[in-house]
mmCIF file of C-alpha atoms in Angstrom:
data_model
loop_
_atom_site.group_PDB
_atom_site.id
_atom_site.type_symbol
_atom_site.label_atom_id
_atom_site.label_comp_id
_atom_site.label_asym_id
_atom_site.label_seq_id
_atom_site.Cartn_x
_atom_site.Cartn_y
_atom_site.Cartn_z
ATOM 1 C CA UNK A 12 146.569 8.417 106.953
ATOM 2 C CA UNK A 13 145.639 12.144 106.120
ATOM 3 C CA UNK A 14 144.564 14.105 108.354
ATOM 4 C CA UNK A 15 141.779 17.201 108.223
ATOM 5 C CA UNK A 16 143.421 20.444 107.917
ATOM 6 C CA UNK A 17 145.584 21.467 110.320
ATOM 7 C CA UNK A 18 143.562 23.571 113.295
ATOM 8 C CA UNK A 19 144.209 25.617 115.974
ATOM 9 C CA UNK A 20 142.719 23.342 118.533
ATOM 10 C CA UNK A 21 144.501 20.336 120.049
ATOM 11 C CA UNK A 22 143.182 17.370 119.000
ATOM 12 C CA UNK A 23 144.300 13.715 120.114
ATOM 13 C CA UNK A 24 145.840 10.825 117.785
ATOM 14 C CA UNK A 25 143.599 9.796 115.445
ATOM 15 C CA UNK A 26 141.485 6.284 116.020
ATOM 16 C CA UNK A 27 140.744 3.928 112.915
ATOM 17 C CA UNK A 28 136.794 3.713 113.746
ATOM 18 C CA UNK A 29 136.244 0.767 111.623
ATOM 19 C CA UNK A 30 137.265 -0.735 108.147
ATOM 20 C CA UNK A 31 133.976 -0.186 106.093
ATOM 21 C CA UNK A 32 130.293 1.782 106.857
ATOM 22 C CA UNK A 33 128.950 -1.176 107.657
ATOM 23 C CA UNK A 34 131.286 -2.243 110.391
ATOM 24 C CA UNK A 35 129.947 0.246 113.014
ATOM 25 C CA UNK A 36 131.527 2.672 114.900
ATOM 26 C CA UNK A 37 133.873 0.136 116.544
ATOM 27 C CA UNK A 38 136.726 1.156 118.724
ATOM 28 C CA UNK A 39 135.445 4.026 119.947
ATOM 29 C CA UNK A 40 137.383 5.118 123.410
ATOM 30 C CA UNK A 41 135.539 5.368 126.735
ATOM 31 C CA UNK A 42 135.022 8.764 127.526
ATOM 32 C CA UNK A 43 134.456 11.055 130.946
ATOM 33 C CA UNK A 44 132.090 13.339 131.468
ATOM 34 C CA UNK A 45 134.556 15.981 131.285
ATOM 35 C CA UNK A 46 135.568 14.297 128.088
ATOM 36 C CA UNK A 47 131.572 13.969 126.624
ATOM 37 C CA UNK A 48 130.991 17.847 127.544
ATOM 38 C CA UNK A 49 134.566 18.924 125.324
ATOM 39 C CA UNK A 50 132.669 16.577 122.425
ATOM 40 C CA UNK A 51 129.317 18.321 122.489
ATOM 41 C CA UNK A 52 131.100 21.584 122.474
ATOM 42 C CA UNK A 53 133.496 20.302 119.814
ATOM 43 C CA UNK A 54 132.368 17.725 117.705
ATOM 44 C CA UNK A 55 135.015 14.874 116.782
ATOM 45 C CA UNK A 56 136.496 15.510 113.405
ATOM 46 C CA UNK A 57 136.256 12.352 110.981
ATOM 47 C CA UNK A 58 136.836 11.404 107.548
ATOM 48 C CA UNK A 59 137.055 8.086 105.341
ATOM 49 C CA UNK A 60 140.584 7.335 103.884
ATOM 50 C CA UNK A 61 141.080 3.974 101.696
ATOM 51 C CA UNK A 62 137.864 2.638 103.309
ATOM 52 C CA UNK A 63 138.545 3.399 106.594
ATOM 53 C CA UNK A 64 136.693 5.534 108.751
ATOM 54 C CA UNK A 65 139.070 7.782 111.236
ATOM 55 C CA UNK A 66 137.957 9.577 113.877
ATOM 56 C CA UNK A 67 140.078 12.145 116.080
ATOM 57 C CA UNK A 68 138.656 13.316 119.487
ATOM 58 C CA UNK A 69 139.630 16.944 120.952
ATOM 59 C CA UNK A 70 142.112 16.791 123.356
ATOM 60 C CA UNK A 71 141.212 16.852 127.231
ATOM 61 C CA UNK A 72 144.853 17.324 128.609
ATOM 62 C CA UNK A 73 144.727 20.338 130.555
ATOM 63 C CA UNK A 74 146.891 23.170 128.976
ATOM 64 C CA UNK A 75 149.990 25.254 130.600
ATOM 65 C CA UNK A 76 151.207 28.248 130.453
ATOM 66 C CA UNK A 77 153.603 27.282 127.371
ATOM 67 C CA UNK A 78 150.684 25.944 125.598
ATOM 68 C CA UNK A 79 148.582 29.601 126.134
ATOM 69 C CA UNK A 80 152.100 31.563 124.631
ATOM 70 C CA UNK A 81 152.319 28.772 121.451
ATOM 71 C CA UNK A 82 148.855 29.293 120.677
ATOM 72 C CA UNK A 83 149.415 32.745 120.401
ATOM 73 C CA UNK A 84 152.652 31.904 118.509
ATOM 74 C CA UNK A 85 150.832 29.780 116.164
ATOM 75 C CA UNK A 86 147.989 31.957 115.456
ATOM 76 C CA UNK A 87 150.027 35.026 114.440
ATOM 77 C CA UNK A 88 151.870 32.543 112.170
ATOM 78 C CA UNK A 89 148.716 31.255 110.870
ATOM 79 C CA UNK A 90 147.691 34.700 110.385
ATOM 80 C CA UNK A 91 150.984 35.836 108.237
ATOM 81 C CA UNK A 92 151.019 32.440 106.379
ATOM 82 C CA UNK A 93 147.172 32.567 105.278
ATOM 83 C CA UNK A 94 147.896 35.973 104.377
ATOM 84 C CA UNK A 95 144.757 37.524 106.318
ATOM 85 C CA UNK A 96 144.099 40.840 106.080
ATOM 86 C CA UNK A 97 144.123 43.139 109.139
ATOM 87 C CA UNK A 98 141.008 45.161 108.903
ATOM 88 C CA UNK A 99 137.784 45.099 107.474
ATOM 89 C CA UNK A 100 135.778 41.746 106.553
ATOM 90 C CA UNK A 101 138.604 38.606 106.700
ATOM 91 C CA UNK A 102 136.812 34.935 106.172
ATOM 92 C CA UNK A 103 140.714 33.653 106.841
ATOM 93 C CA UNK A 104 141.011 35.876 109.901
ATOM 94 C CA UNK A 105 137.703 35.108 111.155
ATOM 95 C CA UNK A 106 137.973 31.004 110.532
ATOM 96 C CA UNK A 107 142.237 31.171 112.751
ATOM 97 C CA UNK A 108 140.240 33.575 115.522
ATOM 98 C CA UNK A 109 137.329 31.440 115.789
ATOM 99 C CA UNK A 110 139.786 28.395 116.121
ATOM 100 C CA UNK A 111 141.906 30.268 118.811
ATOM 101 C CA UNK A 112 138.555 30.915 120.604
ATOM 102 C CA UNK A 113 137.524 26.987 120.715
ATOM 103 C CA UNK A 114 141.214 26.156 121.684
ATOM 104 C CA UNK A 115 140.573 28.589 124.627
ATOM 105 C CA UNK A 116 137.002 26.930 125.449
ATOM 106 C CA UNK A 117 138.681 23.121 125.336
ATOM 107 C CA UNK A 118 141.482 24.522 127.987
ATOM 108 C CA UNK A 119 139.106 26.131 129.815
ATOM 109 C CA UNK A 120 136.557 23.413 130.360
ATOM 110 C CA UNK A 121 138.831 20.982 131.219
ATOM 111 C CA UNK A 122 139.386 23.223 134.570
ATOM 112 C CA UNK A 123 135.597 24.014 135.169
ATOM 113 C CA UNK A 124 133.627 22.803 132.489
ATOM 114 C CA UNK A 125 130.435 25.242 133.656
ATOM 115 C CA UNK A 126 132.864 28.105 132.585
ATOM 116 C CA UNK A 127 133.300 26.325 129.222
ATOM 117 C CA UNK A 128 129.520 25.784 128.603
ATOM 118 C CA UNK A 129 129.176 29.447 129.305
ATOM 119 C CA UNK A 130 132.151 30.702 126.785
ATOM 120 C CA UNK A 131 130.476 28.168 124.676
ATOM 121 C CA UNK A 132 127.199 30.485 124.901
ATOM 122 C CA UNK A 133 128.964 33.610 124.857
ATOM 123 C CA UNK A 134 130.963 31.864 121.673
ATOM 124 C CA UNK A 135 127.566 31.609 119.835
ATOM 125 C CA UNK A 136 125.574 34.355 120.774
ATOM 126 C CA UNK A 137 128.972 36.497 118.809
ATOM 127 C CA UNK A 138 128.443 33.990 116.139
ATOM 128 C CA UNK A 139 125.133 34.499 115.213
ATOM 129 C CA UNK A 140 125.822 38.696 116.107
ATOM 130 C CA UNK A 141 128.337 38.330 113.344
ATOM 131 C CA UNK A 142 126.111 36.556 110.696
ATOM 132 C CA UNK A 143 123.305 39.262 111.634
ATOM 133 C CA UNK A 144 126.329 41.927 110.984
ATOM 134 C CA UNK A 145 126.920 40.081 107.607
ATOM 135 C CA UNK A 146 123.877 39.753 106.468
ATOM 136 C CA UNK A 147 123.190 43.744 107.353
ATOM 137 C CA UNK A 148 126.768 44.399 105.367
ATOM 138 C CA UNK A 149 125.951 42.368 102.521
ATOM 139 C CA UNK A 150 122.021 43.940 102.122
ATOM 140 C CA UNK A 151 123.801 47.513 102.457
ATOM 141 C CA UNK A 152 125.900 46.238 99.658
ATOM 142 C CA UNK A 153 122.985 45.093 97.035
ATOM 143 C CA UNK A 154 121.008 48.131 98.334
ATOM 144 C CA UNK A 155 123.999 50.382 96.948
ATOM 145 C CA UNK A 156 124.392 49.038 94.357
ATOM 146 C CA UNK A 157 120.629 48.914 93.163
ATOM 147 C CA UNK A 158 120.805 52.604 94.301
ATOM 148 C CA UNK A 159 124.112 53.083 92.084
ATOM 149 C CA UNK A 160 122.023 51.554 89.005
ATOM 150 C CA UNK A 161 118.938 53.289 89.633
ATOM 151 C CA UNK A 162 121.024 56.511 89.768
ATOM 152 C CA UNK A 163 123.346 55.328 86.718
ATOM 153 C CA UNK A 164 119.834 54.979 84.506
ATOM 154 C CA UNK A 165 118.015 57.917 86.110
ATOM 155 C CA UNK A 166 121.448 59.785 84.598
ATOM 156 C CA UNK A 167 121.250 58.408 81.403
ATOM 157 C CA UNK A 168 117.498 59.299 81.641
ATOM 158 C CA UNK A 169 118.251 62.770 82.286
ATOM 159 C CA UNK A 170 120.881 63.032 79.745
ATOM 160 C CA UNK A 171 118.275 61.767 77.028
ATOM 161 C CA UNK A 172 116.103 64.514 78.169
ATOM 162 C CA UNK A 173 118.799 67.587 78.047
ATOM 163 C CA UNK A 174 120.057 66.357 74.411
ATOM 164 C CA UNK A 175 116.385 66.104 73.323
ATOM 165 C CA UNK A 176 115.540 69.631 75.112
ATOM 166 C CA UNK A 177 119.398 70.589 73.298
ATOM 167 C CA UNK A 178 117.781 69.498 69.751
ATOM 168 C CA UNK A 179 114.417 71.290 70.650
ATOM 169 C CA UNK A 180 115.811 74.557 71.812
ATOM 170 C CA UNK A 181 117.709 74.752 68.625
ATOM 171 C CA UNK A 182 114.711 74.179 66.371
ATOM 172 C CA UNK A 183 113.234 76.914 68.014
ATOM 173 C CA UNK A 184 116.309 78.931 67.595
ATOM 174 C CA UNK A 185 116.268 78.446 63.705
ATOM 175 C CA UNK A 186 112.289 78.954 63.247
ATOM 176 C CA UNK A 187 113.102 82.406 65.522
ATOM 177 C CA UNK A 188 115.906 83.173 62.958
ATOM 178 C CA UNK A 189 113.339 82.057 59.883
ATOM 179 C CA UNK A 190 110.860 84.197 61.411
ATOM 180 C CA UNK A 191 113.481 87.179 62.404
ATOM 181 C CA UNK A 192 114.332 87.314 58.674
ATOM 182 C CA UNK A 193 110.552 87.062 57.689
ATOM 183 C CA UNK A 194 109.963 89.888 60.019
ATOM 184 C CA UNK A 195 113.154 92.362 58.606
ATOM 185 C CA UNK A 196 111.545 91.465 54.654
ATOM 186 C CA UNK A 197 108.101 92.266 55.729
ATOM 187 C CA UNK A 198 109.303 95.402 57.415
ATOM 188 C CA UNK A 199 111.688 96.480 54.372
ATOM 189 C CA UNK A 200 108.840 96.081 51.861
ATOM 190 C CA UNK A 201 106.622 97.515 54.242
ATOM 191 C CA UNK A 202 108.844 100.640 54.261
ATOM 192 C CA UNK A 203 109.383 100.455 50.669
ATOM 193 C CA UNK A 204 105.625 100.945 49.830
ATOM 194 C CA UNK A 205 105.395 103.155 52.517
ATOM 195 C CA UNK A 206 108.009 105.383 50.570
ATOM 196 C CA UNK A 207 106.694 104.626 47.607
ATOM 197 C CA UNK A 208 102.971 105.598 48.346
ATOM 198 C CA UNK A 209 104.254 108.874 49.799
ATOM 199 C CA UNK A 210 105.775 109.719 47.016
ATOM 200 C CA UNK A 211 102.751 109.096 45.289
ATOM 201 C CA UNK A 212 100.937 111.159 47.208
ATOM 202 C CA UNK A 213 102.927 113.998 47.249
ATOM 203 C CA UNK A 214 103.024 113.891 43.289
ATOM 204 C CA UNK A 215 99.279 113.695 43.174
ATOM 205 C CA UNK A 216 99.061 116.522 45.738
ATOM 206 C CA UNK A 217 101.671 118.680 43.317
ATOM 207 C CA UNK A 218 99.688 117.941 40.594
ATOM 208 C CA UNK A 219 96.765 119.318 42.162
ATOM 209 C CA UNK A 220 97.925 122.433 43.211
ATOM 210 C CA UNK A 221 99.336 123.073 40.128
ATOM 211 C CA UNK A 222 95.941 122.551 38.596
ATOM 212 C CA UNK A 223 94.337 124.396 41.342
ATOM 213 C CA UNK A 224 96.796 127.408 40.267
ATOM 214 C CA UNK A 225 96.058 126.616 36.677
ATOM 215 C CA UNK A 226 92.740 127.116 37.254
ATOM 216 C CA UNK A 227 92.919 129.993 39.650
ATOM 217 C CA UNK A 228 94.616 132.117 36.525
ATOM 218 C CA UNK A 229 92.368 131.209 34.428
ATOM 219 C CA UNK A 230 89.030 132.376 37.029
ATOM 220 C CA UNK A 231 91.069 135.546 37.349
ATOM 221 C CA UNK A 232 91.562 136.212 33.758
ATOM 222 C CA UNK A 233 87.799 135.735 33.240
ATOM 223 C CA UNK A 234 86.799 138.209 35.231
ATOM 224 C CA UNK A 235 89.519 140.484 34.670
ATOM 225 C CA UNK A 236 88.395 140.673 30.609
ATOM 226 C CA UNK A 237 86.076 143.382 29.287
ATOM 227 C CA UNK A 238 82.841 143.462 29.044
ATOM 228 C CA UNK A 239 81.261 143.963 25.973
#
């Protein structure tokens, strides 16, 4: 026979059930009432080996003292064997602590089985606070790391747009050079004419007074000459 896994919480011998399916569920033991309350709280375990259908009750002898100190004993082993991690979010640590906490609601209920059924609520209600917690964790997760992605693209976004503003800024920079050197040929030939007309002018304007004097001396020696 091969039993579940090995748990936390005492459970008795196991009881061959019956041979096939469709024998029924013979052989089952008479239980007590204390006995049906420690099986609603903690179901039987069973499984089929070689055709045979086994079934293994939780146990409903009342603990001692020495059983309290090698559950403890057993759980930190459990812990170091399984390898579970001391902080943060532990399936392995969570599965040995929520077995401790059933073996402490079977020992328990055996004395005063009200207390049980009320460890059993408290037991739940930090159940489903967990899952909620879980659930919370694990959203806060995906909503990271959408927000991680959405940042990662909006980056690569940005970066797009500061090597296409790059590329831009340095067209502009060569047309401003083009136009710089457009500007400084302009301004040289401007000059250049400039100089050139001036010096035009001033030739035109020596030529004129030198015809002006020309002409001057030749008025004067008109009227200076005899008269006849």
């Amino acid at each position: 026979m091969i039993p579940p896994h090995n748990s936390l919480v005492k459970y008795d011998n196991a009881i061959l059930v019956s041979t096939t399916k469709a024998d029924g569920k013979q052989g089952a033991k008479q239980t007590t009432q204390t006995e049906d309350i420690l099986n609603s709280i903690l179901p039987p375990r069973e499984w089929t080996e070689d055709g045979q259908l086994w079934v293994q009750y939780v146990s409903s002898t009342p603990a001692t003292r020495l059983d309290v100190i090698n559950l403890q004993e057993s759980l930190d082993h459990k812990l170091q064997q399984r390898q579970a991690r001391e902080t943060g979010i532990c399936p392995v640590r969570e599965e040995l602590y929520a077995q401790c906490f059933d073996e402490l609601i079977r020992q328990v209920t055996i004395n005063c089985a009200e207390r049980g059924l009320l460890l059993l609520r408290v037991r739940d209600e930090i159940r489903m606070t967990t899952a909620a917690y879980q659930t919370l964790y694990e959203s806060s997760i995906a909503f990271g790391m959408r927000k991680a992605l959405m940042s990662e693209q909006k980056k690569e976004s940005m970066e797009k747009q500061i090597r296409e503003l790059d590329a831009d800024n340095e067209d502009l920079e060569r047309q401003v050079g083009e136009l710089s050197n457009r500007i400084e040929v302009i301004q040289k030939k401007e000059a250049e004419r400039r100089e050139s007309d001036e010096k035009s002018h001033t030739e035109e304007v020596d030529k004129l007074k030198a015809l002006n004097e020309q002409l001057k001396a030749s008025l004067e020696g008109l009227l200076s000459a005899p008269k006849k």
